[in-house]
Amino acid sequence: MYRYLFIILTYTLVSAKFRFDNYTLYKIIPENEKHIQILQDILEYDQRYDFWTYPAPGAKFVNIMSSPENKADLENTFNSNDIKFSISMTNVQEVIDKETVGRYTRSNLRSMRWDTYYNLRQINDWLDDIVSRYSNAASIIVGGESFEGRPIRGVKISHGSGRRAIFIESGIHAREWITMATTNYIIDQLLRSNDPEVQAAARDYDWYIFPVTNPDGYVWSHEEFRMWRKNRRPIGSQFGVDLNRNWNSNWLLHGSSTNPATDNYAGPGPFSEPESRTLSEYIRSLSGQIDLYLSMHSFSELLLLPFGNSTQQYANYQDAISIGRRAMGALSVRYGTQYTTGNIAEAIYLATGGSIDWVKSALNIPLVYCYEFRDKGQYGFLLPANQIRPNSEEVLDSLLEMIHQAKRFGYMNGSASGSASSLRVSLWSMLCVIVVGFMRK
Ligand SMILES: *[C@@H]1O[C@H](CO)[C@@H](O)[C@H](O)[C@H]1NC(C)=O
Ligand SMILES: *[C@@H]1O[C@H](CO)[C@@H](O)[C@H](O)[C@H]1NC(C)=O
Ligand SMILES: *[C@@H]1O[C@H](CO)[C@@H](O)[C@H](O)[C@H]1NC(C)=O
Ligand SMILES: [Zn+2]
């Protein structure tokens, strides 16, 4: 009898989806270093609040979410320190309730829409379907495994061997749902677009694309706790390691915590987590081939470059910045979205143990960037589904320009296919010259 009661009770406790009723999202515009210091102290010493962005010295805005019980304390702290704030959401649950999670119909690629989010199972079904429909160029790849034993699934797109590679890692932070959606859109367009420039990008490179690199966290974010960021490793009574603080590059040096209760807990050691460890081994196995590595995050509208430990610049930093700025110029054309480009330490704050730092320092991949997608703190992680398409379109615009600029700067042109296609072009123009010459006679 008691046993059943226990089971029922446990089931209720475990399966009750956490609600954010009357939670408030604040947007703070810090005016000086003292404001930043106060916000940093709250983050460090007061576990009651969820910082959606970090109060960095250069931060243009900071988003903090509070439960209704703790609001008054927070607002008192703001007011007594002359910190100006506005309220982005008065009831976070209401915004969560409006977030549409669609249903993908098996074997019907057209039922995949770009105005709704999907859960892990539906993304996996869609990946299987699109790969089988375009099996000439696409295949399923497995980049590693999660703590709970889920495969980290992705798609390889290749139109022939010997091409240079582009690697996209997305969704390492579970609550950043726009990153999985936009990465799926990139896969879709590379296989299905009629735009010659997109088709050329698909043809000229080998693409390794992983939309959900933290599958356990993503499932948890859908089923139990929308604001989940980390993986799902149990540590005492706590759960989860921040997978983007767990890579073996200046591990635990900056911007991460040894406290498992925090959202930026770096884990018991570098690469302690199966997700980051297995994925890094997979990336290493391709390291001689990758020319461009992208890590997709949200939000703040930034393009970040390594490293997170200092503003010191690496060898090709100026090239990488120039290529990145031009790509962000292209991103702004369609909808006017203005990204800021800079290195992590400069543009956000000192934070180490992230994937792009490891990829740059351990594998020396020439071009490495981290996107922080829309928006600038109005909806944050709860970006409305009607912004999936515009966000995806502008990001794809920027990616095409990034490739174009990279080539102008002498990168991404070392492929066999690149020389093959330029050979084709020159043979073709020679033929034209001959034909034109012949016709003139
Ligand atoms: C949220 O706030 C409203 C208005 O103050 C109140 O009526 C309602 O009971 C609150 N909901 C919850 C779940 O606390
Ligand atoms: C920052 O980290 C990179 C990569 O590990 C290293 O090469 C560089 O020397 C570090 N810079 C400083 C100032 O510690
Ligand atoms: C790529 O192009 C640049 C500039 O045109 C050139 O300097 C470089 O040698 C090329 N690299 C390869 C591998 O072809
Ligand atoms: Zn993130």
PDB file of C-alpha atoms in Angstrom, residues 142-263:
ATOM      1  CA  VAL A 142      26.727  10.177 -34.777  1.00  0.00           C
ATOM      2  CA  GLY A 143      29.113  12.591 -33.062  1.00  0.00           C
ATOM      3  CA  GLY A 144      28.979  11.043 -29.609  1.00  0.00           C
ATOM      4  CA  GLU A 145      26.714  10.081 -26.765  1.00  0.00           C
ATOM      5  CA  SER A 146      24.921  11.813 -23.900  1.00  0.00           C
ATOM      6  CA  PHE A 147      25.017  11.000 -20.193  1.00  0.00           C
ATOM      7  CA  GLU A 148      21.655   9.231 -20.435  1.00  0.00           C
ATOM      8  CA  GLY A 149      22.866   7.271 -23.459  1.00  0.00           C
ATOM      9  CA  ARG A 150      21.246   9.217 -26.295  1.00  0.00           C
ATOM     10  CA  PRO A 151      23.252   9.456 -29.512  1.00  0.00           C
ATOM     11  CA  ILE A 152      24.345  12.943 -30.618  1.00  0.00           C
ATOM     12  CA  ARG A 153      22.921  12.756 -34.109  1.00  0.00           C
ATOM     13  CA  GLY A 154      23.757  14.949 -37.052  1.00  0.00           C
ATOM     14  CA  VAL A 155      23.811  15.110 -40.811  1.00  0.00           C
ATOM     15  CA  LYS A 156      26.756  14.976 -43.149  1.00  0.00           C
ATOM     16  CA  ILE A 157      26.207  16.607 -46.508  1.00  0.00           C
ATOM     17  CA  SER A 158      28.783  15.760 -49.133  1.00  0.00           C
ATOM     18  CA  HIS A 159      28.731  15.804 -52.903  1.00  0.00           C
ATOM     19  CA  GLY A 160      32.036  13.988 -53.303  1.00  0.00           C
ATOM     20  CA  SER A 161      35.208  13.164 -51.470  1.00  0.00           C
ATOM     21  CA  GLY A 162      38.188  15.372 -50.705  1.00  0.00           C
ATOM     22  CA  ARG A 163      36.342  18.569 -49.891  1.00  0.00           C
ATOM     23  CA  ARG A 164      37.217  20.919 -47.047  1.00  0.00           C
ATOM     24  CA  ALA A 165      34.762  20.756 -44.157  1.00  0.00           C
ATOM     25  CA  ILE A 166      32.430  23.098 -42.296  1.00  0.00           C
ATOM     26  CA  PHE A 167      31.331  21.951 -38.848  1.00  0.00           C
ATOM     27  CA  ILE A 168      28.207  23.266 -37.070  1.00  0.00           C
ATOM     28  CA  GLU A 169      27.624  22.452 -33.399  1.00  0.00           C
ATOM     29  CA  SER A 170      24.277  23.614 -32.056  1.00  0.00           C
ATOM     30  CA  GLY A 171      22.011  23.271 -29.056  1.00  0.00           C
ATOM     31  CA  ILE A 172      24.689  22.590 -26.455  1.00  0.00           C
ATOM     32  CA  HIS A 173      22.589  24.812 -24.154  1.00  0.00           C
ATOM     33  CA  ALA A 174      19.201  23.152 -23.862  1.00  0.00           C
ATOM     34  CA  ARG A 175      16.934  26.186 -23.452  1.00  0.00           C
ATOM     35  CA  GLU A 176      18.255  27.974 -26.544  1.00  0.00           C
ATOM     36  CA  TRP A 177      15.564  26.439 -28.778  1.00  0.00           C
ATOM     37  CA  ILE A 178      16.114  28.832 -31.673  1.00  0.00           C
ATOM     38  CA  THR A 179      19.547  27.270 -32.228  1.00  0.00           C
ATOM     39  CA  MET A 180      18.164  23.794 -32.986  1.00  0.00           C
ATOM     40  CA  ALA A 181      15.473  25.282 -35.223  1.00  0.00           C
ATOM     41  CA  THR A 182      17.816  27.491 -37.259  1.00  0.00           C
ATOM     42  CA  THR A 183      20.388  24.708 -37.611  1.00  0.00           C
ATOM     43  CA  ASN A 184      17.662  22.421 -38.976  1.00  0.00           C
ATOM     44  CA  TYR A 185      16.739  25.174 -41.433  1.00  0.00           C
ATOM     45  CA  ILE A 186      20.366  25.308 -42.630  1.00  0.00           C
ATOM     46  CA  ILE A 187      20.305  21.523 -43.222  1.00  0.00           C
ATOM     47  CA  ASP A 188      17.017  21.859 -45.077  1.00  0.00           C
ATOM     48  CA  GLN A 189      18.272  24.662 -47.319  1.00  0.00           C
ATOM     49  CA  LEU A 190      21.589  22.998 -48.112  1.00  0.00           C
ATOM     50  CA  LEU A 191      19.638  19.999 -49.417  1.00  0.00           C
ATOM     51  CA  ARG A 192      16.541  21.635 -50.895  1.00  0.00           C
ATOM     52  CA  SER A 193      17.177  25.283 -51.816  1.00  0.00           C
ATOM     53  CA  ASN A 194      16.843  26.492 -55.411  1.00  0.00           C
ATOM     54  CA  ASP A 195      19.186  29.402 -54.748  1.00  0.00           C
ATOM     55  CA  PRO A 196      22.374  28.804 -56.775  1.00  0.00           C
ATOM     56  CA  GLU A 197      24.558  30.329 -54.050  1.00  0.00           C
ATOM     57  CA  VAL A 198      23.179  27.955 -51.415  1.00  0.00           C
ATOM     58  CA  GLN A 199      23.518  25.043 -53.818  1.00  0.00           C
ATOM     59  CA  ALA A 200      27.146  25.983 -54.489  1.00  0.00           C
ATOM     60  CA  ALA A 201      27.893  26.154 -50.759  1.00  0.00           C
ATOM     61  CA  ALA A 202      26.354  22.714 -50.318  1.00  0.00           C
ATOM     62  CA  ARG A 203      28.316  21.303 -53.251  1.00  0.00           C
ATOM     63  CA  ASP A 204      31.697  22.843 -52.514  1.00  0.00           C
ATOM     64  CA  TYR A 205      32.134  21.681 -48.897  1.00  0.00           C
ATOM     65  CA  ASP A 206      31.604  18.700 -46.663  1.00  0.00           C
ATOM     66  CA  TRP A 207      29.132  19.778 -43.992  1.00  0.00           C
ATOM     67  CA  TYR A 208      28.996  18.166 -40.554  1.00  0.00           C
ATOM     68  CA  ILE A 209      25.932  19.525 -38.766  1.00  0.00           C
ATOM     69  CA  PHE A 210      24.720  18.635 -35.264  1.00  0.00           C
ATOM     70  CA  PRO A 211      21.488  20.436 -34.330  1.00  0.00           C
ATOM     71  CA  VAL A 212      21.124  18.976 -30.796  1.00  0.00           C
ATOM     72  CA  THR A 213      24.460  18.340 -29.061  1.00  0.00           C
ATOM     73  CA  ASN A 214      22.830  18.222 -25.600  1.00  0.00           C
ATOM     74  CA  PRO A 215      19.932  15.825 -26.232  1.00  0.00           C
ATOM     75  CA  ASP A 216      19.233  15.003 -22.547  1.00  0.00           C
ATOM     76  CA  GLY A 217      18.993  18.677 -21.667  1.00  0.00           C
ATOM     77  CA  TYR A 218      16.777  19.380 -24.667  1.00  0.00           C
ATOM     78  CA  VAL A 219      14.334  16.636 -23.678  1.00  0.00           C
ATOM     79  CA  TRP A 220      14.299  17.994 -20.111  1.00  0.00           C
ATOM     80  CA  SER A 221      13.651  21.513 -21.387  1.00  0.00           C
ATOM     81  CA  HIS A 222      10.625  20.252 -23.331  1.00  0.00           C
ATOM     82  CA  GLU A 223       9.219  17.889 -20.753  1.00  0.00           C
ATOM     83  CA  GLU A 224      10.065  19.237 -17.317  1.00  0.00           C
ATOM     84  CA  PHE A 225      11.795  22.590 -17.030  1.00  0.00           C
ATOM     85  CA  ARG A 226      11.744  25.018 -19.950  1.00  0.00           C
ATOM     86  CA  MET A 227      14.708  27.058 -18.653  1.00  0.00           C
ATOM     87  CA  TRP A 228      17.119  24.100 -18.417  1.00  0.00           C
ATOM     88  CA  ARG A 229      20.627  24.858 -19.739  1.00  0.00           C
ATOM     89  CA  LYS A 230      22.994  22.029 -18.700  1.00  0.00           C
ATOM     90  CA  ASN A 231      23.165  18.285 -19.283  1.00  0.00           C
ATOM     91  CA  ARG A 232      21.434  15.916 -16.826  1.00  0.00           C
ATOM     92  CA  ARG A 233      24.260  14.358 -14.814  1.00  0.00           C
ATOM     93  CA  PRO A 234      23.231  13.918 -11.156  1.00  0.00           C
ATOM     94  CA  ILE A 235      25.692  15.395  -8.627  1.00  0.00           C
ATOM     95  CA  GLY A 236      24.506  14.766  -5.071  1.00  0.00           C
ATOM     96  CA  SER A 237      21.083  16.345  -4.906  1.00  0.00           C
ATOM     97  CA  GLN A 238      21.812  18.576  -7.908  1.00  0.00           C
ATOM     98  CA  PHE A 239      21.767  17.992 -11.634  1.00  0.00           C
ATOM     99  CA  GLY A 240      23.738  19.050 -14.633  1.00  0.00           C
ATOM    100  CA  VAL A 241      27.050  20.316 -15.920  1.00  0.00           C
ATOM    101  CA  ASP A 242      27.299  23.330 -18.206  1.00  0.00           C
ATOM    102  CA  LEU A 243      28.603  21.594 -21.312  1.00  0.00           C
ATOM    103  CA  ASN A 244      30.012  24.820 -22.681  1.00  0.00           C
ATOM    104  CA  ARG A 245      32.282  25.208 -19.637  1.00  0.00           C
ATOM    105  CA  ASN A 246      33.492  21.606 -19.663  1.00  0.00           C
ATOM    106  CA  TRP A 247      35.909  21.580 -22.634  1.00  0.00           C
ATOM    107  CA  ASN A 248      39.581  21.144 -21.941  1.00  0.00           C
ATOM    108  CA  SER A 249      40.700  24.699 -22.627  1.00  0.00           C
ATOM    109  CA  ASN A 250      41.587  26.815 -19.603  1.00  0.00           C
ATOM    110  CA  TRP A 251      38.979  24.770 -17.746  1.00  0.00           C
ATOM    111  CA  LEU A 252      37.447  26.514 -14.690  1.00  0.00           C
ATOM    112  CA  LEU A 253      39.667  29.547 -15.123  1.00  0.00           C
ATOM    113  CA  HIS A 254      36.950  32.153 -15.773  1.00  0.00           C
ATOM    114  CA  GLY A 255      33.174  32.504 -15.912  1.00  0.00           C
ATOM    115  CA  SER A 256      32.385  29.098 -14.486  1.00  0.00           C
ATOM    116  CA  SER A 257      31.547  27.646 -11.113  1.00  0.00           C
ATOM    117  CA  THR A 258      32.464  24.717  -8.872  1.00  0.00           C
ATOM    118  CA  ASN A 259      28.938  24.734  -7.410  1.00  0.00           C
ATOM    119  CA  PRO A 260      26.670  22.121  -9.048  1.00  0.00           C
ATOM    120  CA  ALA A 261      23.607  24.195  -8.149  1.00  0.00           C
ATOM    121  CA  THR A 262      24.619  26.936 -10.569  1.00  0.00           C
ATOM    122  CA  ASP A 263      23.901  27.132 -14.270  1.00  0.00           C
TER     123      ASP A 263
END
